[in-house]
Structure formats: C-alpha cells, structure tokens
Short mmCIF file of C-alpha atoms and ligand atoms in Angstrom, two decimals:
data_model
loop_
_atom_site.label_atom_id
_atom_site.label_comp_id
_atom_site.label_asym_id
_atom_site.label_seq_id
_atom_site.Cartn_x
_atom_site.Cartn_y
_atom_site.Cartn_z
CA MET A 1 135.28 184.03 137.90
CA ILE A 2 138.75 182.75 136.20
CA ASP A 3 138.61 181.45 132.53
CA SER A 4 140.15 177.82 133.07
CA ARG A 5 141.64 177.69 129.78
CA SER A 6 143.70 180.97 129.80
CA GLU A 7 143.47 181.46 133.82
CA ARG A 8 142.27 185.14 132.95
CA PRO A 9 139.32 186.74 134.80
CA LEU A 10 136.39 186.20 132.87
CA PRO A 11 132.96 188.02 133.80
CA THR A 12 130.54 186.06 135.39
CA HIS A 13 127.91 188.53 134.02
CA LEU A 14 128.38 190.19 130.90
CA GLY A 15 125.85 192.95 129.70
CA ILE A 16 125.70 194.43 126.18
CA ILE A 17 124.29 197.61 125.18
CA MET A 18 123.74 196.74 121.25
CA ASP A 19 123.75 200.04 119.46
CA GLY A 20 124.47 201.34 116.28
CA ASN A 21 122.20 199.43 113.80
CA GLY A 22 120.64 202.52 112.27
CA ARG A 23 123.82 204.10 111.58
CA TRP A 24 125.63 201.07 109.98
CA ALA A 25 122.55 200.86 107.73
CA GLU A 26 122.64 204.65 106.87
CA ARG A 27 126.13 204.41 106.06
CA ARG A 28 125.45 201.80 103.42
CA GLY A 29 122.29 203.82 102.09
CA LEU A 30 120.17 201.00 103.65
CA PRO A 31 117.06 201.45 105.63
CA ARG A 32 117.62 201.49 109.18
CA THR A 33 115.48 197.96 109.55
CA ALA A 34 118.48 196.31 107.65
CA GLY A 35 120.91 197.29 110.23
CA HIS A 36 118.53 195.47 112.78
CA GLU A 37 118.20 192.48 110.66
CA ARG A 38 121.92 192.46 110.52
CA GLY A 39 122.25 192.97 114.24
CA ALA A 40 119.96 190.02 114.81
CA GLU A 41 122.41 187.87 112.85
CA VAL A 42 125.21 188.98 115.17
CA VAL A 43 123.30 188.29 118.32
CA HIS A 44 123.49 184.36 117.28
CA ALA A 45 127.12 184.46 116.65
CA VAL A 46 127.74 186.43 119.97
CA VAL A 47 125.71 184.21 122.04
CA ARG A 48 127.62 181.18 120.54
CA ALA A 49 130.95 182.72 121.12
CA CYS A 50 129.98 183.59 124.87
CA ARG A 51 128.97 180.08 125.51
CA GLU A 52 132.19 178.86 123.89
CA ARG A 53 134.19 181.11 126.21
CA GLY A 54 132.05 179.96 129.35
CA ILE A 55 130.42 183.14 130.47
CA PRO A 56 127.49 181.91 132.41
CA PHE A 57 125.21 184.95 132.30
CA VAL A 58 124.87 187.20 129.12
CA THR A 59 122.22 190.02 129.24
CA LEU A 60 121.45 191.78 126.09
CA TYR A 61 119.79 195.22 125.71
CA ALA A 62 117.46 194.64 122.60
CA PHE A 63 114.63 197.12 123.22
CA SER A 64 114.33 199.86 125.76
CA HIS A 65 111.46 201.52 127.15
CA LEU A 66 112.15 204.46 125.24
CA ASN A 67 112.52 202.85 121.84
CA TRP A 68 108.59 202.66 121.73
CA GLY A 69 109.11 206.47 120.59
CA ARG A 70 110.52 205.55 117.41
CA PRO A 71 108.66 205.93 114.19
CA ARG A 72 106.26 203.34 114.22
CA ARG A 73 107.35 201.42 111.15
CA GLU A 74 110.80 200.76 112.58
CA VAL A 75 109.14 199.58 116.10
CA GLU A 76 107.07 197.12 113.86
CA ALA A 77 110.15 195.81 112.00
CA LEU A 78 111.82 195.35 115.20
CA MET A 79 108.67 193.34 116.81
CA ASP A 80 108.74 191.28 113.60
CA LEU A 81 112.44 190.41 113.97
CA LEU A 82 112.07 189.06 117.32
CA PRO A 83 109.73 186.06 116.99
CA ARG A 84 111.86 185.38 113.94
CA PHE A 85 115.11 185.24 115.95
CA LEU A 86 113.51 183.12 118.50
CA ASP A 87 111.97 180.75 115.93
CA ASP A 88 115.71 180.66 114.37
CA SER A 89 117.52 180.20 117.31
CA VAL A 90 115.40 178.33 120.25
CA GLU A 91 116.95 174.95 118.88
CA GLU A 92 120.40 175.96 118.95
CA LEU A 93 120.17 177.66 122.48
CA HIS A 94 118.64 174.65 123.72
CA GLU A 95 121.20 172.27 122.19
CA LEU A 96 123.99 174.69 123.53
CA GLY A 97 122.70 174.61 127.01
CA VAL A 98 121.57 178.07 127.12
CA ARG A 99 118.57 179.27 129.26
CA LEU A 100 116.68 182.14 127.77
CA ARG A 101 114.70 184.57 129.81
CA VAL A 102 113.72 188.29 129.64
CA ALA A 103 113.34 191.26 131.58
CA GLY A 104 111.31 194.14 130.96
CA GLU A 105 107.68 194.80 130.57
CA VAL A 106 106.98 191.98 128.36
CA ASP A 107 103.16 192.69 128.67
CA ASP A 108 103.60 195.66 126.59
CA LEU A 109 105.11 193.74 123.51
CA PRO A 110 102.46 192.82 120.86
CA PRO A 111 100.15 189.94 121.77
CA ARG A 112 101.49 188.04 118.80
CA LEU A 113 105.04 188.13 120.60
CA GLN A 114 104.03 186.59 123.94
CA GLY A 115 103.33 182.94 122.68
CA PRO A 116 106.68 182.86 120.91
CA ILE A 117 108.69 184.33 124.04
CA ALA A 118 106.97 181.92 126.48
CA THR A 119 107.55 178.98 124.37
CA ALA A 120 111.23 180.07 123.80
CA CYS A 121 111.61 180.40 127.71
CA ALA A 122 110.01 177.15 128.45
CA ARG A 123 111.87 175.14 125.60
CA THR A 124 115.26 176.36 127.18
CA ALA A 125 114.68 176.26 130.87
CA GLY A 126 116.49 173.48 131.55
CA GLY A 127 119.94 174.97 130.01
CA GLU A 128 122.53 174.94 132.57
CA ALA A 129 125.70 176.21 130.61
CA MET A 130 124.46 179.83 130.15
CA THR A 131 121.71 182.17 131.01
CA LEU A 132 120.81 184.64 128.23
CA THR A 133 118.76 187.52 129.18
CA LEU A 134 117.09 189.70 126.58
CA ALA A 135 116.04 193.03 127.81
CA LEU A 136 113.00 193.98 126.08
CA SER A 137 110.79 197.15 126.69
CA TYR A 138 113.16 197.48 129.44
CA GLY A 139 114.00 200.67 131.67
CA ALA A 140 116.15 200.35 134.92
CA ARG A 141 114.26 203.06 136.59
CA ARG A 142 110.87 201.78 135.87
CA ASP A 143 111.87 198.40 137.12
CA VAL A 144 113.06 199.75 140.50
CA VAL A 145 109.58 201.76 140.78
CA GLN A 146 107.78 198.44 140.18
CA ALA A 147 110.06 196.86 142.86
CA MET A 148 109.28 199.57 145.35
CA ARG A 149 105.53 199.15 144.57
CA ASN A 150 105.88 195.43 145.26
CA ILE A 151 107.72 196.02 148.51
CA ALA A 152 105.22 198.56 149.57
CA VAL A 153 102.40 196.30 149.16
CA ALA A 154 104.17 193.82 151.41
CA VAL A 155 104.75 196.63 154.33
CA ARG A 156 101.03 197.79 153.95
CA ALA A 157 99.84 194.12 154.26
CA GLY A 158 101.95 193.70 157.33
CA THR A 159 103.91 190.96 156.05
CA LEU A 160 107.22 192.97 155.70
CA LEU A 161 108.65 195.32 158.19
CA PRO A 162 110.39 198.49 156.82
CA GLU A 163 113.40 197.54 158.58
CA GLN A 164 113.71 194.39 156.74
CA ILE A 165 114.19 196.09 153.36
CA ASP A 166 117.67 195.80 152.39
CA GLU A 167 119.50 195.36 149.07
CA GLU A 168 118.96 191.69 148.68
CA LEU A 169 115.31 192.26 149.08
CA LEU A 170 115.28 194.93 146.59
CA ARG A 171 117.41 192.77 144.49
CA GLY A 172 114.84 190.13 144.77
CA GLU A 173 112.10 192.08 143.33
CA LEU A 174 113.79 193.34 140.14
CA GLN A 175 113.11 191.71 136.93
CA THR A 176 116.78 190.51 136.94
CA ALA A 177 116.10 188.70 140.17
CA GLY A 178 118.69 185.61 140.66
CA LEU A 179 120.97 187.07 138.27
CA PRO A 180 124.33 187.99 139.65
CA ASP A 181 125.37 191.85 139.37
CA LEU A 182 127.01 192.68 136.08
CA ASP A 183 130.92 192.62 135.79
CA LEU A 184 131.21 193.88 132.34
CA VAL A 185 129.09 196.00 130.15
CA ILE A 186 130.08 196.32 126.71
CA ARG A 187 128.36 199.21 124.42
CA THR A 188 128.94 199.62 120.64
CA ALA A 189 128.85 202.45 118.22
CA GLY A 190 130.92 205.02 120.58
CA GLU A 191 128.09 206.09 122.81
CA MET A 192 129.30 206.34 126.33
CA ARG A 193 126.05 206.18 128.30
CA LEU A 194 123.96 203.51 130.12
CA SER A 195 120.55 204.57 128.69
CA ASP A 196 118.63 203.17 131.52
CA PHE A 197 120.42 199.48 131.23
CA LEU A 198 120.33 197.62 134.46
CA MET A 199 121.75 200.56 136.64
CA LEU A 200 121.45 198.94 140.13
CA GLU A 201 123.04 195.63 138.69
CA ALA A 202 125.86 197.64 137.04
CA ALA A 203 126.71 199.51 139.95
CA HIS A 204 130.28 197.80 140.30
CA ALA A 205 130.49 196.73 136.51
CA GLU A 206 133.50 197.49 134.55
CA LEU A 207 132.46 199.58 131.35
CA TYR A 208 134.00 199.02 127.73
CA PHE A 209 133.08 201.23 124.89
CA THR A 210 133.90 200.37 121.38
CA ASP A 211 133.43 202.59 118.20
CA ALA A 212 132.12 199.39 116.26
CA PHE A 213 128.78 199.22 115.06
CA TRP A 214 126.69 196.15 116.59
CA PRO A 215 126.31 194.84 113.19
CA ASP A 216 130.13 194.76 112.82
CA PHE A 217 130.71 193.28 116.41
CA ASP A 218 132.27 190.07 116.01
CA ASP A 219 134.66 187.46 117.95
CA THR A 220 137.51 189.74 117.75
CA GLU A 221 135.76 192.80 119.18
CA LEU A 222 134.34 190.44 121.96
CA ASP A 223 137.80 189.07 122.72
CA ARG A 224 139.21 192.79 122.72
CA ALA A 225 136.61 193.58 125.52
CA LEU A 226 137.39 190.30 127.21
CA GLY A 227 141.00 191.11 127.39
CA ALA A 228 140.60 194.77 128.64
CA TYR A 229 138.27 193.45 131.13
CA ALA A 230 141.01 190.95 132.36
CA ARG A 231 143.29 193.63 132.80
CA ARG A 232 141.35 195.92 134.97
CA VAL A 233 141.83 195.82 138.51
CA ARG A 234 138.45 195.95 140.49
CA ARG A 235 138.77 197.34 143.84
CA PHE A 236 135.15 197.43 145.27
CA GLY A 237 135.96 200.31 147.28
CA GLY A 238 139.12 198.66 148.96
CA VAL A 239 142.61 199.19 148.48
CA THR A 240 143.79 196.63 146.33
CA PRO A 241 147.43 197.34 145.59
CA MET A 242 148.10 198.42 141.93
CA VAL A 243 149.09 194.90 140.50
CA ASP A 244 149.31 194.14 136.73
CA ALA A 245 147.38 191.67 135.06
CA ALA A 246 150.25 189.06 134.72
CA GLU A 247 151.11 189.28 138.46
CA ARG A 248 147.32 188.49 139.46
CA ARG A 249 147.31 185.87 136.97
CA SER A 250 150.39 184.10 138.76
CA ARG A 251 148.46 184.82 142.01
CA SER A 252 145.46 182.98 140.79
CA ARG A 253 147.42 180.06 139.71
CA ILE A 254 149.05 179.90 143.30
CA GLY A 255 145.72 180.51 145.15
C1 LIG B 301 120.35 199.85 118.35
O1 LIG B 301 120.81 200.34 117.34
C2 LIG B 301 119.38 198.65 118.28
C3 LIG B 301 118.32 199.35 119.08
C4 LIG B 301 117.96 200.28 119.94
C5 LIG B 301 116.71 198.68 118.88
P1 LIG B 301 120.17 201.58 117.05
O2 LIG B 301 118.89 201.59 116.27
O3 LIG B 301 119.84 202.57 118.32
O4 LIG B 301 121.18 202.32 115.99
P2 LIG B 301 121.77 203.66 116.10
O5 LIG B 301 121.96 204.44 117.47
O6 LIG B 301 120.46 204.59 115.75
O7 LIG B 301 122.71 203.87 115.15
C1 LIG B 302 119.80 201.86 124.03
O1 LIG B 302 120.13 202.33 122.72
C2 LIG B 302 118.92 200.73 123.95
C3 LIG B 302 119.46 199.46 123.26
C4 LIG B 302 120.13 199.22 122.70
C5 LIG B 302 118.34 198.61 122.74
P1 LIG B 302 119.33 203.72 122.19
O2 LIG B 302 120.03 203.97 120.82
O3 LIG B 302 117.97 203.25 122.29
O4 LIG B 302 120.09 204.68 123.37
P2 LIG B 302 120.30 206.30 123.09
O5 LIG B 302 119.01 207.06 122.67
O6 LIG B 302 121.52 206.38 122.30
O7 LIG B 302 120.53 206.64 124.67
MG1 LIG B 303 121.11 203.91 119.12
#
C-alpha cells in the first residue's frame, strides 16, 4: 500500500521479531527479565507508532514454541509480563481502533493467561484501524503441521478432494488465516534468521535487520526500516525494471 501522506510504499503487514531483550539487560548488569520488562514498554510505543503511520496489520513475535526451553524463572517472568501488558494496554488499543488477536498454541499457555487473552481480544474485536497479532507459543512449522492435519481430516471425511487443496485453502487453515502476507519483517539485535516466524506468510516479504536491541528500538529505528522498505524494488518473480524509489513515487502519483 501507499502512505497517503508521504506517497511512499508502506507495508500492509509488518512483522517484527523482537530480539535482544536478554543482551540489553546483560550489558547493563541487570537480570534478563529486566530486558523483557523494558521490551514490553517498547511494544506499547511501537504499536502506537505503527498505528500513527497507518500500517493496517502488525504481527509481533513475542514468544516462540522453542522459548519454552528457557530457564523456568525466565519463562515464568515472561508469562507474568503478558497479563500485565494486556491489562496496561487493552483500553488504549480499544481507543486506537486496534484489534488484538493471537497466533500460536495458546492452549499451552498457563490457565491464568487464558482469561486475560480472551478478554483483551473480545474488548478490541471491533477495532478497524489496525490488527495487532501477538505470536505466542508460536512455531511456523507446527502451524503448518496442524493445518495439514485439519485438511487430512476433511479429506478422510470426504468433504474435501485432494485436488481442491491449494495455497488459499492452506492459508485459510493457518493460525494467521485472514491476515495478508507479510510485506516487511524486521528483526532486531543483529540476528539474521527467521527462527520459525510466519515462514509461509513471509514467502515474499522484504527482510530488514538492525543491530539495535529490542529495548532500544524506537520511532527513529522504525522509520529507518520503513524508509528502507520504501526503497526496495519488489518483483515477485517478475521483471520489474530497475527503477529508483523517486521514479516509483512519481509513478504512483500519476497512476
Ligand atoms: C527476545 O529477546 C524476547 C524473547 C525471545 C521472548 P531474547 O530474550 O531472545 O534476547 P537475547 O537474544 O537473549 O538477547
Ligand atoms: C525468536 O527469538 C523468538 C522471539 C523473538 C520471540 P529467539 O531469541 O528465541 O531466537 P533464536 O534462538 O536466536 O533463534
Ligand atoms: Mg534472542
């Protein structure tokens, strides 16, 4: 999509792999959990900034399926942080017109989290300005496996023919059903990998990496990433001529 103010391309769906909370804290001689706390504050600010910039879909990788393997105290601290985050933000999200949803194996989260998650999703269900998806206990490959199981059940029941299975059907079975493909994935803390984040949905996404730790990520960092995205030439397998961003901007004004 095109940003109506700057006329620059803006991602319709932005994904962020929020990494580096632990290192941010360790560098300060603080416990890793202090990094997660600061990271949660940054989530509030970045959600607001994305909303202000008019990005309609934002998905944040908050806790991966593999993160269950971290030391028990760190996992517990993260699980304590989530209801606090929801409690602190749900009214603001509602006011901003942000609809909250979750992707991942939410049933694996502690029972005490189930209520606050359901309440926050219900409270914000009418939000039309932006959809914020939290990937929690999420793993892309597990999601694909689950989708395949659902499809296999339908085939076995005779309600679906194998030749009716196509990309659209598969996408509809994923936990991200209804969300558009990712246009831009930002990863912080200098790591250049996807770590099982929305892999099918990121098939054609632009990837952007910054050395900043997530607790240091701010509006300037966000705008830098969006600026880089605006200058990328997306081809989707085609042969778009090499044009620079200025030329593309003027084209979008004419067209
Ligand atoms: C990201 O920060 C937050 C989660 C994965 C929950 P990390 O905790 O992975 O921070 P580093 O990578 O150890 O610095
Ligand atoms: C990915 O970060 C998961 C989240 C940001 C929630 P990790 O820190 O867990 O990923 P790896 O272990 O470096 O791949
Ligand atoms: Mg990490």
